[in-house]
């Protein structure tokens, strides 16, 4: 393993993601509606989980990291309150681009997996992202 970080999904994160993207699918916001689906309740936007992978790229590889390609499979739902563990494995590089195997899991169960291609940033530049 190259990298690992946990993120706890909050209602505010889901709300802001829906606002930012315009994705107001009731599957993400309406418990009554979502309870009647195959998921049995609200689920988090899949791309919010993928966004945590993107954020982790910068934390792992530095400011200026560019996420240029991905192939992700969404394997199981994520719910508000879940803690998502993002992990990177099997780094390979051609000197310019780096390919990683990525996993997002909840309680040990893979919810997203696939690969990502990046151009590394500068790991020695630190920017405060707590604002």
PDB file of C-alpha atoms in Angstrom:
ATOM      1  CA  UNK A   1       0.000   0.000   0.000  1.00  0.00           C
ATOM      2  CA  UNK A   2       1.224   3.470  -0.913  1.00  0.00           C
ATOM      3  CA  UNK A   3      -1.425   5.606   0.790  1.00  0.00           C
ATOM      4  CA  UNK A   4      -4.437   5.339   3.088  1.00  0.00           C
ATOM      5  CA  UNK A   5      -6.874   7.891   4.505  1.00  0.00           C
ATOM      6  CA  UNK A   6     -10.313   7.772   6.149  1.00  0.00           C
ATOM      7  CA  UNK A   7     -13.156  10.205   5.389  1.00  0.00           C
ATOM      8  CA  UNK A   8     -16.454  10.276   7.282  1.00  0.00           C
ATOM      9  CA  UNK A   9     -19.385  11.171   5.019  1.00  0.00           C
ATOM     10  CA  UNK A  10     -21.614  13.903   6.450  1.00  0.00           C
ATOM     11  CA  UNK A  11     -25.046  15.192   5.487  1.00  0.00           C
ATOM     12  CA  UNK A  12     -23.402  18.538   4.724  1.00  0.00           C
ATOM     13  CA  UNK A  13     -20.994  16.916   2.255  1.00  0.00           C
ATOM     14  CA  UNK A  14     -23.897  15.271   0.410  1.00  0.00           C
ATOM     15  CA  UNK A  15     -25.892  18.519   0.399  1.00  0.00           C
ATOM     16  CA  UNK A  16     -22.969  20.561  -0.940  1.00  0.00           C
ATOM     17  CA  UNK A  17     -22.149  17.952  -3.589  1.00  0.00           C
ATOM     18  CA  UNK A  18     -25.761  17.982  -4.793  1.00  0.00           C
ATOM     19  CA  UNK A  19     -25.768  21.784  -4.894  1.00  0.00           C
ATOM     20  CA  UNK A  20     -22.427  21.977  -6.721  1.00  0.00           C
ATOM     21  CA  UNK A  21     -23.382  19.415  -9.374  1.00  0.00           C
ATOM     22  CA  UNK A  22     -27.127  19.979  -9.639  1.00  0.00           C
ATOM     23  CA  UNK A  23     -27.674  16.282  -8.871  1.00  0.00           C
ATOM     24  CA  UNK A  24     -30.781  16.371  -6.690  1.00  0.00           C
ATOM     25  CA  UNK A  25     -31.836  12.761  -7.285  1.00  0.00           C
ATOM     26  CA  UNK A  26     -34.180  11.839  -4.408  1.00  0.00           C
ATOM     27  CA  UNK A  27     -32.127   8.672  -3.942  1.00  0.00           C
ATOM     28  CA  UNK A  28     -29.581  10.946  -2.228  1.00  0.00           C
ATOM     29  CA  UNK A  29     -31.929  13.268  -0.329  1.00  0.00           C
ATOM     30  CA  UNK A  30     -35.341  11.721   0.331  1.00  0.00           C
ATOM     31  CA  UNK A  31     -35.326   8.817   2.800  1.00  0.00           C
ATOM     32  CA  UNK A  32     -38.970   7.921   2.126  1.00  0.00           C
ATOM     33  CA  UNK A  33     -38.367   7.681  -1.615  1.00  0.00           C
ATOM     34  CA  UNK A  34     -35.012   5.909  -1.236  1.00  0.00           C
ATOM     35  CA  UNK A  35     -36.416   3.375   1.238  1.00  0.00           C
ATOM     36  CA  UNK A  36     -38.596   1.992  -1.572  1.00  0.00           C
ATOM     37  CA  UNK A  37     -35.620   1.342  -3.875  1.00  0.00           C
ATOM     38  CA  UNK A  38     -33.308  -1.647  -4.023  1.00  0.00           C
ATOM     39  CA  UNK A  39     -30.932   0.284  -1.719  1.00  0.00           C
ATOM     40  CA  UNK A  40     -33.460   0.455   1.128  1.00  0.00           C
ATOM     41  CA  UNK A  41     -32.502   4.014   2.016  1.00  0.00           C
ATOM     42  CA  UNK A  42     -30.556   7.080   0.954  1.00  0.00           C
ATOM     43  CA  UNK A  43     -27.159   6.611  -0.647  1.00  0.00           C
ATOM     44  CA  UNK A  44     -24.300   9.006  -1.295  1.00  0.00           C
ATOM     45  CA  UNK A  45     -23.529  10.189  -4.843  1.00  0.00           C
ATOM     46  CA  UNK A  46     -21.011   7.769  -6.335  1.00  0.00           C
ATOM     47  CA  UNK A  47     -18.965  10.643  -7.693  1.00  0.00           C
ATOM     48  CA  UNK A  48     -18.683  12.153  -4.210  1.00  0.00           C
ATOM     49  CA  UNK A  49     -16.840   8.987  -3.216  1.00  0.00           C
ATOM     50  CA  UNK A  50     -14.735   9.256  -6.388  1.00  0.00           C
ATOM     51  CA  UNK A  51     -14.021  12.867  -5.423  1.00  0.00           C
ATOM     52  CA  UNK A  52     -12.457  11.649  -2.180  1.00  0.00           C
ATOM     53  CA  UNK A  53     -10.047   9.630  -4.302  1.00  0.00           C
ATOM     54  CA  UNK A  54      -9.205  12.787  -6.249  1.00  0.00           C
ATOM     55  CA  UNK A  55      -8.619  14.791  -3.053  1.00  0.00           C
ATOM     56  CA  UNK A  56      -6.374  12.024  -1.777  1.00  0.00           C
ATOM     57  CA  UNK A  57      -4.224  12.260  -4.913  1.00  0.00           C
ATOM     58  CA  UNK A  58      -3.218  15.809  -4.002  1.00  0.00           C
ATOM     59  CA  UNK A  59      -2.595  14.893  -0.380  1.00  0.00           C
ATOM     60  CA  UNK A  60      -0.421  11.935  -1.399  1.00  0.00           C
ATOM     61  CA  UNK A  61       1.405  13.378  -4.401  1.00  0.00           C
ATOM     62  CA  UNK A  62       1.416  17.101  -3.720  1.00  0.00           C
ATOM     63  CA  UNK A  63       0.007  20.392  -4.873  1.00  0.00           C
ATOM     64  CA  UNK A  64      -0.346  20.539  -8.639  1.00  0.00           C
ATOM     65  CA  UNK A  65      -1.155  16.847  -9.042  1.00  0.00           C
ATOM     66  CA  UNK A  66      -3.340  16.385 -12.111  1.00  0.00           C
ATOM     67  CA  UNK A  67      -5.849  13.527 -12.244  1.00  0.00           C
ATOM     68  CA  UNK A  68      -6.000  12.764 -15.986  1.00  0.00           C
ATOM     69  CA  UNK A  69      -7.768   9.436 -16.398  1.00  0.00           C
ATOM     70  CA  UNK A  70      -9.728   6.864 -14.422  1.00  0.00           C
ATOM     71  CA  UNK A  71     -11.619   3.625 -14.737  1.00  0.00           C
ATOM     72  CA  UNK A  72     -13.744   3.061 -11.640  1.00  0.00           C
ATOM     73  CA  UNK A  73     -16.306   0.430 -10.753  1.00  0.00           C
ATOM     74  CA  UNK A  74     -18.968   1.301  -8.170  1.00  0.00           C
ATOM     75  CA  UNK A  75     -19.523  -1.907  -6.243  1.00  0.00           C
ATOM     76  CA  UNK A  76     -21.688  -1.026  -3.233  1.00  0.00           C
ATOM     77  CA  UNK A  77     -23.528   2.000  -1.854  1.00  0.00           C
ATOM     78  CA  UNK A  78     -22.081   4.489   0.617  1.00  0.00           C
ATOM     79  CA  UNK A  79     -24.344   6.114   3.190  1.00  0.00           C
ATOM     80  CA  UNK A  80     -24.219   9.251   5.295  1.00  0.00           C
ATOM     81  CA  UNK A  81     -22.240   8.514   8.440  1.00  0.00           C
ATOM     82  CA  UNK A  82     -20.071   5.874   6.759  1.00  0.00           C
ATOM     83  CA  UNK A  83     -16.308   6.148   7.058  1.00  0.00           C
ATOM     84  CA  UNK A  84     -14.733   5.628   3.652  1.00  0.00           C
ATOM     85  CA  UNK A  85     -11.134   4.407   3.536  1.00  0.00           C
ATOM     86  CA  UNK A  86      -9.255   5.462   0.383  1.00  0.00           C
ATOM     87  CA  UNK A  87      -6.199   3.381  -0.528  1.00  0.00           C
ATOM     88  CA  UNK A  88      -3.650   3.454  -3.370  1.00  0.00           C
ATOM     89  CA  UNK A  89      -1.622   0.437  -4.504  1.00  0.00           C
ATOM     90  CA  UNK A  90       0.760  -0.741  -7.218  1.00  0.00           C
ATOM     91  CA  UNK A  91       2.218   2.508  -8.439  1.00  0.00           C
ATOM     92  CA  UNK A  92       3.826   2.328 -11.880  1.00  0.00           C
ATOM     93  CA  UNK A  93       5.309   5.243 -13.785  1.00  0.00           C
ATOM     94  CA  UNK A  94       6.714   6.038 -17.203  1.00  0.00           C
ATOM     95  CA  UNK A  95       8.545   9.043 -15.770  1.00  0.00           C
ATOM     96  CA  UNK A  96       5.778  11.507 -16.633  1.00  0.00           C
ATOM     97  CA  UNK A  97       2.541   9.748 -15.708  1.00  0.00           C
ATOM     98  CA  UNK A  98       1.810   7.496 -12.739  1.00  0.00           C
ATOM     99  CA  UNK A  99      -0.815   4.753 -12.704  1.00  0.00           C
ATOM    100  CA  UNK A 100      -2.366   3.564  -9.437  1.00  0.00           C
ATOM    101  CA  UNK A 101      -4.814   0.906  -8.344  1.00  0.00           C
ATOM    102  CA  UNK A 102      -7.383   2.682  -6.153  1.00  0.00           C
ATOM    103  CA  UNK A 103      -9.838   1.300  -3.618  1.00  0.00           C
ATOM    104  CA  UNK A 104     -12.503   2.985  -1.517  1.00  0.00           C
ATOM    105  CA  UNK A 105     -13.988   0.762   1.171  1.00  0.00           C
ATOM    106  CA  UNK A 106     -16.449   0.913   4.052  1.00  0.00           C
ATOM    107  CA  UNK A 107     -15.860  -1.472   6.968  1.00  0.00           C
ATOM    108  CA  UNK A 108     -13.539  -3.538   4.773  1.00  0.00           C
ATOM    109  CA  UNK A 109     -16.035  -3.889   1.894  1.00  0.00           C
ATOM    110  CA  UNK A 110     -14.935  -2.390  -1.430  1.00  0.00           C
ATOM    111  CA  UNK A 111     -17.406   0.262  -2.573  1.00  0.00           C
ATOM    112  CA  UNK A 112     -15.277   1.629  -5.434  1.00  0.00           C
ATOM    113  CA  UNK A 113     -12.240   0.147  -7.129  1.00  0.00           C
ATOM    114  CA  UNK A 114     -10.307   0.718 -10.315  1.00  0.00           C
ATOM    115  CA  UNK A 115      -7.295   2.588 -11.545  1.00  0.00           C
ATOM    116  CA  UNK A 116      -6.258   6.206 -11.926  1.00  0.00           C
ATOM    117  CA  UNK A 117      -3.637   7.935 -14.034  1.00  0.00           C
ATOM    118  CA  UNK A 118      -2.029  11.093 -12.677  1.00  0.00           C
ATOM    119  CA  UNK A 119       0.770  13.545 -13.256  1.00  0.00           C
ATOM    120  CA  UNK A 120       2.432  14.036  -9.879  1.00  0.00           C
ATOM    121  CA  UNK A 121       2.577  17.438  -8.237  1.00  0.00           C
ATOM    122  CA  UNK A 122       5.151  18.685  -5.751  1.00  0.00           C
ATOM    123  CA  UNK A 123       4.938  16.828  -2.417  1.00  0.00           C
ATOM    124  CA  UNK A 124       7.163  19.457  -0.767  1.00  0.00           C
ATOM    125  CA  UNK A 125       4.652  22.304  -1.198  1.00  0.00           C
ATOM    126  CA  UNK A 126       2.134  22.362   1.660  1.00  0.00           C
ATOM    127  CA  UNK A 127      -1.089  24.351   1.343  1.00  0.00           C
ATOM    128  CA  UNK A 128      -3.590  24.775   4.176  1.00  0.00           C
ATOM    129  CA  UNK A 129      -6.847  23.280   2.876  1.00  0.00           C
ATOM    130  CA  UNK A 130      -8.822  23.532   6.120  1.00  0.00           C
ATOM    131  CA  UNK A 131     -10.793  26.631   5.089  1.00  0.00           C
TER     132      UNK A 131
END
